[in-house]
Tab-separated table of C-alpha atoms in Angstrom:
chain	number	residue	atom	x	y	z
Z	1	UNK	CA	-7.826	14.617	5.330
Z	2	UNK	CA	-11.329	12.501	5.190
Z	3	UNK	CA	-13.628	12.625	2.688
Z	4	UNK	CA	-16.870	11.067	3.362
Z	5	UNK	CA	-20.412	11.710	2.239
Z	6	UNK	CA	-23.286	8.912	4.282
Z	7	UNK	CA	-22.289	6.959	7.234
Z	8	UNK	CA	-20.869	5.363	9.088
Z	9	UNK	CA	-18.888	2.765	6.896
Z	10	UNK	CA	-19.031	-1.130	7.165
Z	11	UNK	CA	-15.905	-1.453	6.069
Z	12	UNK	CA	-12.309	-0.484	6.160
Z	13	UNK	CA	-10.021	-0.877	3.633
Z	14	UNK	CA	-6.324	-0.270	3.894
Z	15	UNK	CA	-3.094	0.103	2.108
Z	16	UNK	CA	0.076	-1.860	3.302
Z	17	UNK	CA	3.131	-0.396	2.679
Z	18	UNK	CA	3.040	3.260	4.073
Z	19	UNK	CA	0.115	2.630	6.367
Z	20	UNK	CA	0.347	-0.241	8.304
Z	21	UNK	CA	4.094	0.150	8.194
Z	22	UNK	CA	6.705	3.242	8.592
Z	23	UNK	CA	7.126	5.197	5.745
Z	24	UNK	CA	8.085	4.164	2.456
Z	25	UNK	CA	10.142	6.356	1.055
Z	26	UNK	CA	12.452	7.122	4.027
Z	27	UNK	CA	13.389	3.753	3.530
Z	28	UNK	CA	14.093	4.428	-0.242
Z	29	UNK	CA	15.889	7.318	1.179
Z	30	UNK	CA	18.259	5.862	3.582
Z	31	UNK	CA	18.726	3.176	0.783
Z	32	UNK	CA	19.992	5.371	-1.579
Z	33	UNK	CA	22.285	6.734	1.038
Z	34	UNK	CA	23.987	3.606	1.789
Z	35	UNK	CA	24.392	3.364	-1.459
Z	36	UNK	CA	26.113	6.888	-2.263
Z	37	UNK	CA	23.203	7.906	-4.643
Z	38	UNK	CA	20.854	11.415	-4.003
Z	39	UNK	CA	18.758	10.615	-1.155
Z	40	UNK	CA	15.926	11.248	-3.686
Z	41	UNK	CA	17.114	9.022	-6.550
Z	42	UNK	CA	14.572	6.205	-6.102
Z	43	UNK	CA	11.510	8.884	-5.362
Z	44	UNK	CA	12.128	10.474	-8.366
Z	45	UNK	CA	13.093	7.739	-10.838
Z	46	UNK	CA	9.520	6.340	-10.157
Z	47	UNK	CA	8.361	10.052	-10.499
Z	48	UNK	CA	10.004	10.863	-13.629
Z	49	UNK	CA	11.362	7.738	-15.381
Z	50	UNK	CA	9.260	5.889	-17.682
Z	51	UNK	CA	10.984	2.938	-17.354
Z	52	UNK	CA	11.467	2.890	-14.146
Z	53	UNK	CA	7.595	3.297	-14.015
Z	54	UNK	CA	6.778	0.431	-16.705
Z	55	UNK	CA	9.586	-1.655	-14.334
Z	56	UNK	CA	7.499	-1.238	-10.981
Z	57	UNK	CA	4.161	-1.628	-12.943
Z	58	UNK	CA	4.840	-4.506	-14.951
Z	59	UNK	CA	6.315	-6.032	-10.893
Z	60	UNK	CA	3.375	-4.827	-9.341
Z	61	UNK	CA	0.503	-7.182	-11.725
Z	62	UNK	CA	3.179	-10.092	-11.533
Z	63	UNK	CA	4.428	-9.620	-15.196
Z	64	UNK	CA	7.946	-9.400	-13.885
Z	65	UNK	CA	9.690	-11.188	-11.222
Z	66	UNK	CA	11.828	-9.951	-8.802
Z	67	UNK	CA	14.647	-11.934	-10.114
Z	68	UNK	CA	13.588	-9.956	-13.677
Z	69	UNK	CA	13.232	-7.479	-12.069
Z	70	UNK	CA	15.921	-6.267	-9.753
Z	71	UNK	CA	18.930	-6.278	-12.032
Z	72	UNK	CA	16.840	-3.987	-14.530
Z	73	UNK	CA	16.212	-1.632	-11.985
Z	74	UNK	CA	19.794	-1.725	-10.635
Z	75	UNK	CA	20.698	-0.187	-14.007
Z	76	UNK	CA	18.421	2.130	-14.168
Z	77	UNK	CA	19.305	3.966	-10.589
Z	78	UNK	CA	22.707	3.165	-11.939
Z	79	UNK	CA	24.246	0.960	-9.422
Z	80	UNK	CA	25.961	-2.196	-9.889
Z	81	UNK	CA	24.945	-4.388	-7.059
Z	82	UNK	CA	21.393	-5.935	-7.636
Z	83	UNK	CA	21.579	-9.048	-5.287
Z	84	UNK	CA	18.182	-8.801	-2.530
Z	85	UNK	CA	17.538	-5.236	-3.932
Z	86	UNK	CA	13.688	-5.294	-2.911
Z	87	UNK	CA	15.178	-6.185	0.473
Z	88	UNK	CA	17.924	-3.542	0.529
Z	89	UNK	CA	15.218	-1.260	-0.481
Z	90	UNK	CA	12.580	-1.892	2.259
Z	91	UNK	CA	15.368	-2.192	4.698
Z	92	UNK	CA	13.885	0.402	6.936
Z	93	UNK	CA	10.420	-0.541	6.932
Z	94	UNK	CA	8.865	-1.122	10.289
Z	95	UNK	CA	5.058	-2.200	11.361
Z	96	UNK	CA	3.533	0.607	12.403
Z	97	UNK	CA	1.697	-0.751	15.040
Z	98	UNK	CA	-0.997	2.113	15.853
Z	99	UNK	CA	-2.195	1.176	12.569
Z	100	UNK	CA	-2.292	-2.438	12.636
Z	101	UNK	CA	-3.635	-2.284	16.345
Z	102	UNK	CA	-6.280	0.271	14.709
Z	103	UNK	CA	-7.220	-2.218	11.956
Z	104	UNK	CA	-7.347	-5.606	14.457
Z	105	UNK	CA	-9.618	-3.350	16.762
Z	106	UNK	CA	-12.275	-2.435	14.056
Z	107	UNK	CA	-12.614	-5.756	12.545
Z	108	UNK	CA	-13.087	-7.166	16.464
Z	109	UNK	CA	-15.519	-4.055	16.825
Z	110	UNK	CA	-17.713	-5.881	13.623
Z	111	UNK	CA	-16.311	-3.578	10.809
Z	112	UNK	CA	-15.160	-5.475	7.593
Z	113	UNK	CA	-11.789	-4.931	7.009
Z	114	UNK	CA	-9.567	-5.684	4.065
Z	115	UNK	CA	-5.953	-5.021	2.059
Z	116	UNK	CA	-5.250	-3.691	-0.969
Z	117	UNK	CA	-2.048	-3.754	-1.943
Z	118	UNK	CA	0.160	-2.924	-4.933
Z	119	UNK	CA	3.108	-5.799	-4.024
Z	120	UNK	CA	6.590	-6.339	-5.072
Z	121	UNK	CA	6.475	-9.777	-6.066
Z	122	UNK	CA	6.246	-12.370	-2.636
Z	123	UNK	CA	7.281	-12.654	0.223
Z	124	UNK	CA	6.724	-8.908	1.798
Z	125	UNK	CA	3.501	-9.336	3.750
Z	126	UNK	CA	3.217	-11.231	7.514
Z	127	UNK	CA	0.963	-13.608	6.362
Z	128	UNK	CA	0.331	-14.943	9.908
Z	129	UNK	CA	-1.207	-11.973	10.846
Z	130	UNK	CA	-4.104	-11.856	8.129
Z	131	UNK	CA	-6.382	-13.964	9.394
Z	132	UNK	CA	-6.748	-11.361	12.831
Z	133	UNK	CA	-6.884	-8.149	10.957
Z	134	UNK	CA	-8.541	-9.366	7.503
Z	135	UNK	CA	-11.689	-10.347	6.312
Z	136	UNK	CA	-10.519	-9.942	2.496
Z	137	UNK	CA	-7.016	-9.493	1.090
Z	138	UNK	CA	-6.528	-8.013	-2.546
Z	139	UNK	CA	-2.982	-8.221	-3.706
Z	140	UNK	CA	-2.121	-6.615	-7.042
Z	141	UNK	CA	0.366	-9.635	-8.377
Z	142	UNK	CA	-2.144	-11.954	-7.025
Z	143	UNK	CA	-5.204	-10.188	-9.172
Z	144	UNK	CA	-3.080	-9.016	-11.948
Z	145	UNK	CA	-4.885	-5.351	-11.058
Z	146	UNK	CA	-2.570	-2.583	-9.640
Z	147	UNK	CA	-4.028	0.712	-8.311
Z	148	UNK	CA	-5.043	3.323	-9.307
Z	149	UNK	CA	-7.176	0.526	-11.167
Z	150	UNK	CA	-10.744	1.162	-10.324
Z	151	UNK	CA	-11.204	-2.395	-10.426
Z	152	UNK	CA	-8.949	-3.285	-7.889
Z	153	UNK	CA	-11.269	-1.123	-5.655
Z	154	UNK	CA	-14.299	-2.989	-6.642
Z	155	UNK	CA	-12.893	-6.804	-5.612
Z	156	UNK	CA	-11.546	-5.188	-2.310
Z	157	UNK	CA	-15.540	-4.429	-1.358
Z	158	UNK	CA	-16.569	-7.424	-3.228
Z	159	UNK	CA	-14.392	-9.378	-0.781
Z	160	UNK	CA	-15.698	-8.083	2.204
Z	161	UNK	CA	-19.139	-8.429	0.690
Z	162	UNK	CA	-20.093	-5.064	0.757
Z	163	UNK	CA	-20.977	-1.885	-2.036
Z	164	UNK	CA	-17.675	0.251	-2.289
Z	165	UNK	CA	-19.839	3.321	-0.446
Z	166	UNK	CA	-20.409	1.217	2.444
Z	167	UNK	CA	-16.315	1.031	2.853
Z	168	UNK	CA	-13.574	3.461	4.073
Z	169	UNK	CA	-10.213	3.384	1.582
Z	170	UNK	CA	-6.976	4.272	3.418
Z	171	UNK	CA	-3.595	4.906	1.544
Z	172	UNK	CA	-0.597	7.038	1.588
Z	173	UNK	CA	-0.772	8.281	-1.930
Z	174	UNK	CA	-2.896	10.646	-2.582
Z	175	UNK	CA	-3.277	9.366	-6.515
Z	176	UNK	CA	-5.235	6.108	-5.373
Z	177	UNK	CA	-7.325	7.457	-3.232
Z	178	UNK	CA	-9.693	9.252	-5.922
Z	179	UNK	CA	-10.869	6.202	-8.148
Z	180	UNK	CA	-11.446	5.156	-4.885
Z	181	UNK	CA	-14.158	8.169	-3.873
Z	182	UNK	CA	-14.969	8.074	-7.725
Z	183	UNK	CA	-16.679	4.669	-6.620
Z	184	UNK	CA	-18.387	6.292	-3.472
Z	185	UNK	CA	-15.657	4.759	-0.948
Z	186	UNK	CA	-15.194	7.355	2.038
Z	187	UNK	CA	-11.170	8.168	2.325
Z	188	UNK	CA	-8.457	8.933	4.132
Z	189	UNK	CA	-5.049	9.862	3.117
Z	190	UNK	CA	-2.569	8.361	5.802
Z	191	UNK	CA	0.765	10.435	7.171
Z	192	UNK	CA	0.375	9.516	10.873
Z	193	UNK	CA	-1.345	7.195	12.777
Z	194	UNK	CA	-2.438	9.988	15.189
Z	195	UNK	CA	-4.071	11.811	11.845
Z	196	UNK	CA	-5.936	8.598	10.183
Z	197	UNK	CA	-7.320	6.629	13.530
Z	198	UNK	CA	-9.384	9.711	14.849
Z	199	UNK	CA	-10.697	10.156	11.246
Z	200	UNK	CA	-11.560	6.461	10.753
Z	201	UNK	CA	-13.399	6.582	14.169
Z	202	UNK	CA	-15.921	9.082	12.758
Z	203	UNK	CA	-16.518	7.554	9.500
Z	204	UNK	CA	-17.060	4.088	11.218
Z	205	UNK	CA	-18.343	5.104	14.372
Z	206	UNK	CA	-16.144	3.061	16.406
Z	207	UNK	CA	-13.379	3.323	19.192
Z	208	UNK	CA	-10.022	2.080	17.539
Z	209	UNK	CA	-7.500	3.328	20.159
């Protein structure tokens, strides 16, 4: 669902992970069932774990590595192996390509587009591609801001040199998309590509497919 209030937008924003790729947590799902664990494990260690939580945080602002971190983690989802576990993790992650094709279009259409993106340490965006679908790129161990930060929200619009109410915010989680309207950006939470482009062609008033 949108939520918008004056428009159209000047800017897009976007989530990686979960938008302009395939879904996260199937990938933590098949994960866990290579590696014999509840397909849910992952999901609900971050859910329900405070450690867990204080683990991904503390990776996400760049206060852990992932060399710190992965062997912590390991023993918290209780499995022994913790060699490349951010890769064995996002194993199943694809580009979703309606998405990225959806973001390259509005930026050549004159929106301002941008990332904002809670990482897990380096090394897990295409770098090569920013230039063609960015005009700003916030990443959280880069800023030392994660979201649900409202301030993390702020330098994405600053970036693109616009207010936060001229810009659309698009993520998959529902929880950082409201500091997001808090600060008058218009969003969208993303399932499906088929569900977010229409959406983001009302609120900028653009063809993106």
């Amino acid at each position: 669902m949108a939520s918008d209030g004056a428009g159209p937008r000047r800017g897009l924003l976007v989530d990686f992970g979960g938008v302009l790729t395939t879904n996260v947590f199937g990938s933590f799902e098949a994960f866990c069932r290579d590696e014999g664990l509840e397909p849910d494990a992952v999901a609900q260690r971050f859910r329900g774990d405070p450690d867990a939580r204080q683990l991904l945080f503390d990776l996400e602002v760049g206060k852990l590595t992932e060399a710190e971190f992965e062997p912590r983690f390991a023993h918290v989802i209780g499995i022994a192996d913790s060699a490349d576990l951010i890769d064995r993790l996002f194993a199943g992650i694809r580009p979703d390509y309606a998405m990225v094709n959806a973001v390259r279009a509005a930026k050549e259409a004159g929106v301002r587009t941008g990332l904002i993106s809670n990482s897990w340490g380096k090394g897990r965006y295409d770098r090569s591609q920013f230039p063609v679908l960015f005009d700003g790129v916030v990443i959280s161990g880069e800023v030392g801001l994660r979201k649900p930060e409202p301030r993390i929200y702020e330098l994405g619009a600053e970036r693109l040199g616009l207010e936060p109410a001229d810009c659309v915010f698009v993520d998959d989680l529902p929880g950082n998309l409201k500091p997001a309207r808090d600060l008058g950006m218009a969003t969208v939470h993303h399932t499906t590509a088929a569900e977010t482009v229409p959406q983001l062609e009302r609120l900028l008033d653009v063809r993106l497919q």
